[in-house]
Amino acid sequence: MRVLIVTAVPAERDAVVRGCGTASDAASAAEVAVPGGVLHRVQMGSTVDVLAAGVGPAAAAAGTATALTVAAVRGAPYDLAVSAGIGGGFAPHAPLGSVVVADAVVAADLGAETPDGFAAVTDLGFGTVEHRPPPALVTAVAGATGAVRGTVLTVSTVTGSAERAAALLRRHPRAVAEAMEGFGVAEAAAAQSVPVLELRAVSNAVGPRDRAAWRIGEAFDALAEAFTRAAPALRTPDVDPDLDLKGSQQ
């Protein structure tokens, strides 16, 4: 089993590596060079590579695609891609310090503004705005970590007002969190028929920006703990590509 975990920034990567290392009793992670970055590799029954690919869906997609392609060319393709990090939680479902796992990864602002409001790119007749992780894996990870299950939104502009938070919830009533990379990871993974998962710890509430209320350190600790607890599911996830990937896009 080979798992690629993609974060935005090194601090998120280090939290994930810390959690995976605790699960494996590894002294340290090995570093493996790939074009444009470095993988931090932990052996914990499965091979887990963690990559800090950059902020935003484009950087996430590019980094994920590169890592997946290099692995496939080397004859050791990944079985699962995971978008991980911290993010904003929608109250009251995902309070500060909680963990969320996506049963749907949605591009929330990919589309167009119209006189009638926002139109998703699919409403315009193009592409996709949603990827669905394997349900059995979502269930296993949620059970192991105590994570809240629901839609995790990918945005290119972080929400900073109550009005926008309310608008997002009207369009996506099952949303539990927002972040900036999940859909990019999912798009790259889908292009190579690799299942995807998104797992995040909540550092702040979605809505008006109040940096004094953010709990980033606590979120990093929660993220590390989540990957320690999720390790058994990531060693042998119940993924049936022929079944699950048929429904991975909408």
Short mmCIF file of C-alpha atoms in Angstrom, two decimals:
data_model
loop_
_atom_site.label_atom_id
_atom_site.label_comp_id
_atom_site.label_asym_id
_atom_site.label_seq_id
_atom_site.Cartn_x
_atom_site.Cartn_y
_atom_site.Cartn_z
CA MET A 1 0.00 0.00 0.00
CA ARG A 2 1.42 3.39 -1.04
CA VAL A 3 -0.16 6.65 0.11
CA LEU A 4 0.62 10.20 -1.02
CA ILE A 5 -0.40 12.92 1.45
CA VAL A 6 -0.35 16.49 0.12
CA THR A 7 -0.35 19.57 2.36
CA ALA A 8 -0.05 23.25 1.51
CA VAL A 9 2.75 24.37 3.82
CA PRO A 10 5.68 22.71 5.63
CA ALA A 11 4.11 23.19 9.08
CA GLU A 12 1.14 21.05 8.00
CA ARG A 13 3.48 18.50 6.45
CA ASP A 14 5.48 18.29 9.67
CA ALA A 15 2.32 17.71 11.72
CA VAL A 16 1.26 14.89 9.39
CA VAL A 17 4.74 13.34 9.48
CA ARG A 18 4.71 13.59 13.28
CA GLY A 19 1.40 11.76 13.46
CA CYS A 20 2.41 9.07 10.98
CA GLY A 21 5.77 8.68 12.74
CA THR A 22 4.03 8.10 16.06
CA ALA A 23 1.94 5.41 14.43
CA SER A 24 5.03 3.69 13.04
CA ASP A 25 7.47 4.33 15.92
CA ALA A 26 9.80 5.70 13.24
CA ALA A 27 12.70 7.81 14.48
CA SER A 28 12.50 10.13 11.50
CA ALA A 29 11.15 10.44 7.98
CA ALA A 30 13.41 9.84 5.00
CA GLU A 31 13.57 12.54 2.34
CA VAL A 32 13.03 11.62 -1.30
CA ALA A 33 13.55 14.22 -4.03
CA VAL A 34 10.97 14.69 -6.76
CA PRO A 35 10.84 17.43 -9.40
CA GLY A 36 9.91 20.65 -7.67
CA GLY A 37 9.84 19.30 -4.13
CA VAL A 38 10.81 16.77 -1.49
CA LEU A 39 8.75 13.87 -0.19
CA HIS A 40 8.99 13.00 3.49
CA ARG A 41 8.61 9.22 3.67
CA VAL A 42 7.34 7.26 6.66
CA GLN A 43 7.02 3.47 6.73
CA MET A 44 4.09 2.42 8.90
CA GLY A 45 3.04 -0.88 7.37
CA SER A 46 2.36 1.06 4.20
CA THR A 47 4.63 3.58 2.51
CA VAL A 48 3.41 7.10 3.26
CA ASP A 49 4.94 10.05 1.39
CA VAL A 50 4.09 13.57 2.55
CA LEU A 51 4.53 16.56 0.26
CA ALA A 52 4.12 20.29 0.96
CA ALA A 53 2.98 21.38 -2.50
CA GLY A 54 2.04 25.03 -1.92
CA VAL A 55 -1.06 27.08 -1.21
CA GLY A 56 -4.16 26.95 -3.38
CA PRO A 57 -5.79 24.47 -5.76
CA ALA A 58 -3.38 25.09 -8.66
CA ALA A 59 -0.25 24.43 -6.59
CA ALA A 60 -1.90 21.41 -5.00
CA ALA A 61 -2.88 19.96 -8.37
CA ALA A 62 0.57 20.55 -9.87
CA GLY A 63 2.42 19.02 -6.93
CA THR A 64 0.08 16.06 -6.72
CA ALA A 65 0.24 15.38 -10.46
CA THR A 66 4.04 15.50 -10.42
CA ALA A 67 4.36 13.11 -7.48
CA LEU A 68 1.80 10.69 -8.89
CA THR A 69 3.45 10.69 -12.32
CA VAL A 70 6.97 10.18 -10.94
CA ALA A 71 5.77 7.25 -8.84
CA ALA A 72 3.98 5.66 -11.80
CA VAL A 73 7.01 6.07 -14.08
CA ARG A 74 9.22 4.49 -11.42
CA GLY A 75 6.89 1.49 -11.33
CA ALA A 76 5.58 2.14 -7.82
CA PRO A 77 2.26 3.99 -8.25
CA TYR A 78 0.30 5.33 -5.33
CA ASP A 79 -2.91 3.63 -4.22
CA LEU A 80 -4.38 6.68 -2.50
CA ALA A 81 -3.92 10.48 -2.50
CA VAL A 82 -4.84 12.48 0.59
CA SER A 83 -5.31 16.23 0.91
CA ALA A 84 -4.47 17.20 4.49
CA GLY A 85 -3.92 20.25 6.62
CA ILE A 86 -5.81 22.78 8.68
CA GLY A 87 -8.83 24.77 7.60
CA GLY A 88 -11.89 26.73 8.59
CA GLY A 89 -14.87 25.01 10.17
CA PHE A 90 -18.54 25.88 9.73
CA ALA A 91 -20.17 26.38 13.11
CA PRO A 92 -21.68 24.58 14.87
CA HIS A 93 -20.81 21.38 13.04
CA ALA A 94 -17.01 21.66 13.12
CA PRO A 95 -15.77 23.64 16.14
CA LEU A 96 -12.18 24.74 16.70
CA GLY A 97 -9.85 21.81 17.27
CA SER A 98 -12.17 19.26 15.66
CA VAL A 99 -11.23 17.04 12.73
CA VAL A 100 -13.25 16.72 9.52
CA VAL A 101 -13.16 14.10 6.78
CA ALA A 102 -14.71 14.85 3.41
CA ASP A 103 -17.34 12.60 1.93
CA ALA A 104 -17.44 15.15 -0.92
CA VAL A 105 -14.64 17.45 -2.10
CA VAL A 106 -16.24 20.46 -3.79
CA ALA A 107 -14.84 23.42 -5.74
CA ALA A 108 -17.04 26.11 -4.20
CA ASP A 109 -16.03 29.11 -6.31
CA LEU A 110 -15.29 27.51 -9.69
CA GLY A 111 -17.82 29.09 -12.00
CA ALA A 112 -19.26 32.49 -12.88
CA GLU A 113 -21.17 35.33 -11.28
CA THR A 114 -24.46 35.94 -13.10
CA PRO A 115 -27.37 38.36 -12.64
CA ASP A 116 -29.14 35.51 -10.85
CA GLY A 117 -26.20 34.75 -8.57
CA PHE A 118 -23.32 32.27 -8.68
CA ALA A 119 -23.34 29.53 -11.34
CA ALA A 120 -21.03 26.54 -10.91
CA VAL A 121 -18.89 25.62 -13.87
CA THR A 122 -21.03 22.51 -14.34
CA ASP A 123 -24.08 24.77 -14.77
CA LEU A 124 -22.17 26.35 -17.66
CA GLY A 125 -21.68 22.95 -19.27
CA PHE A 126 -18.05 22.34 -18.35
CA GLY A 127 -15.97 20.07 -16.16
CA THR A 128 -16.80 18.93 -12.66
CA VAL A 129 -17.01 20.56 -9.26
CA GLU A 130 -17.19 17.52 -7.00
CA HIS A 131 -15.16 14.42 -6.21
CA ARG A 132 -16.33 11.73 -3.81
CA PRO A 133 -13.81 9.76 -1.74
CA PRO A 134 -14.40 6.02 -1.33
CA PRO A 135 -17.27 5.71 1.17
CA ALA A 136 -15.78 2.73 3.02
CA LEU A 137 -12.53 4.61 3.57
CA VAL A 138 -14.36 7.73 4.76
CA THR A 139 -16.29 5.59 7.24
CA ALA A 140 -13.12 3.89 8.48
CA VAL A 141 -11.20 7.13 8.94
CA ALA A 142 -14.13 8.90 10.60
CA GLY A 143 -14.53 6.00 12.99
CA ALA A 144 -10.84 5.91 13.85
CA THR A 145 -10.43 9.64 14.36
CA GLY A 146 -13.85 10.79 15.55
CA ALA A 147 -13.91 13.17 12.59
CA VAL A 148 -17.00 15.03 11.45
CA ARG A 149 -18.13 13.82 8.04
CA GLY A 150 -19.44 16.15 5.37
CA THR A 151 -18.61 18.32 2.39
CA VAL A 152 -15.27 20.10 2.48
CA LEU A 153 -15.22 23.14 0.20
CA THR A 154 -12.18 24.23 -1.79
CA VAL A 155 -11.94 27.99 -2.27
CA SER A 156 -9.37 30.21 -3.94
CA THR A 157 -10.29 33.11 -1.65
CA VAL A 158 -10.69 32.35 2.04
CA THR A 159 -14.04 33.44 3.46
CA GLY A 160 -13.79 36.62 5.52
CA SER A 161 -17.39 37.69 6.14
CA ALA A 162 -20.57 36.33 7.63
CA GLU A 163 -22.36 37.09 4.36
CA ARG A 164 -20.10 34.90 2.28
CA ALA A 165 -20.17 32.11 4.86
CA ALA A 166 -23.97 32.16 4.73
CA ALA A 167 -23.95 32.16 0.92
CA LEU A 168 -21.66 29.13 0.85
CA LEU A 169 -23.92 27.26 3.25
CA ARG A 170 -26.98 28.07 1.16
CA ARG A 171 -25.29 26.52 -1.87
CA HIS A 172 -23.68 23.68 0.10
CA PRO A 173 -25.82 22.90 3.16
CA ARG A 174 -23.72 19.85 4.08
CA ALA A 175 -20.47 21.83 4.23
CA VAL A 176 -18.44 21.31 7.41
CA ALA A 177 -15.20 23.06 6.43
CA GLU A 178 -13.39 25.08 3.81
CA ALA A 179 -9.76 24.96 2.70
CA MET A 180 -7.78 25.79 -0.44
CA GLU A 181 -6.26 22.58 -1.79
CA GLY A 182 -8.59 19.57 -1.67
CA PHE A 183 -10.14 19.93 -5.11
CA GLY A 184 -6.72 20.39 -6.71
CA VAL A 185 -5.46 17.16 -5.17
CA ALA A 186 -8.68 15.40 -6.18
CA GLU A 187 -8.48 16.59 -9.80
CA ALA A 188 -4.91 15.35 -10.17
CA ALA A 189 -5.74 12.04 -8.55
CA ALA A 190 -8.85 11.49 -10.68
CA ALA A 191 -6.82 12.08 -13.84
CA GLN A 192 -4.72 9.02 -12.90
CA SER A 193 -7.62 6.97 -11.45
CA VAL A 194 -6.26 7.23 -7.91
CA PRO A 195 -8.80 7.42 -5.07
CA VAL A 196 -8.71 10.58 -2.95
CA LEU A 197 -9.38 11.49 0.67
CA GLU A 198 -9.43 14.86 2.48
CA LEU A 199 -8.71 15.09 6.21
CA ARG A 200 -8.40 18.41 8.05
CA ALA A 201 -8.21 19.91 11.52
CA VAL A 202 -10.17 23.08 12.23
CA SER A 203 -8.10 26.12 13.20
CA ASN A 204 -10.70 28.86 12.81
CA ALA A 205 -14.36 29.49 12.16
CA VAL A 206 -15.53 30.23 8.63
CA GLY A 207 -16.77 33.81 8.64
CA PRO A 208 -15.41 37.19 9.74
CA ARG A 209 -11.63 37.10 10.05
CA ASP A 210 -10.61 37.20 13.71
CA ARG A 211 -6.98 36.18 13.97
CA ALA A 212 -7.06 36.47 17.76
CA ALA A 213 -9.55 33.59 17.83
CA TRP A 214 -7.56 31.27 15.59
CA ARG A 215 -6.11 28.15 17.21
CA ILE A 216 -3.45 27.11 14.73
CA GLY A 217 -1.16 25.35 17.19
CA GLU A 218 -4.03 23.30 18.57
CA ALA A 219 -5.11 22.46 15.03
CA PHE A 220 -1.63 21.16 14.15
CA ASP A 221 -1.73 18.93 17.23
CA ALA A 222 -5.19 17.68 16.26
CA LEU A 223 -3.97 17.00 12.73
CA ALA A 224 -1.02 14.96 14.01
CA GLU A 225 -3.28 12.99 16.36
CA ALA A 226 -5.72 12.33 13.54
CA PHE A 227 -3.03 10.73 11.40
CA THR A 228 -1.83 8.63 14.32
CA ARG A 229 -5.37 7.33 14.76
CA ALA A 230 -6.04 6.99 11.02
CA ALA A 231 -2.94 4.86 10.43
CA PRO A 232 -4.71 1.46 10.46
CA ALA A 233 -7.17 2.62 7.80
CA LEU A 234 -4.35 4.01 5.66
CA ARG A 235 -2.41 0.76 5.88
CA THR A 236 -5.19 -1.32 4.36
CA PRO A 237 -7.99 0.93 3.14
CA ASP A 238 -11.01 -0.84 1.75
CA VAL A 239 -10.83 0.71 -1.71
CA ASP A 240 -12.40 -0.96 -4.71
CA PRO A 241 -11.41 1.30 -7.65
CA ASP A 242 -13.76 -0.46 -10.07
CA LEU A 243 -16.66 0.35 -7.77
CA ASP A 244 -15.81 3.59 -6.01
CA LEU A 245 -14.18 5.58 -8.79
CA LYS A 246 -17.28 5.25 -10.98
CA GLY A 247 -19.01 7.62 -8.62
CA SER A 248 -16.05 9.85 -7.76
CA GLN A 249 -17.05 12.77 -10.00
CA GLN A 250 -20.27 14.67 -10.52
#
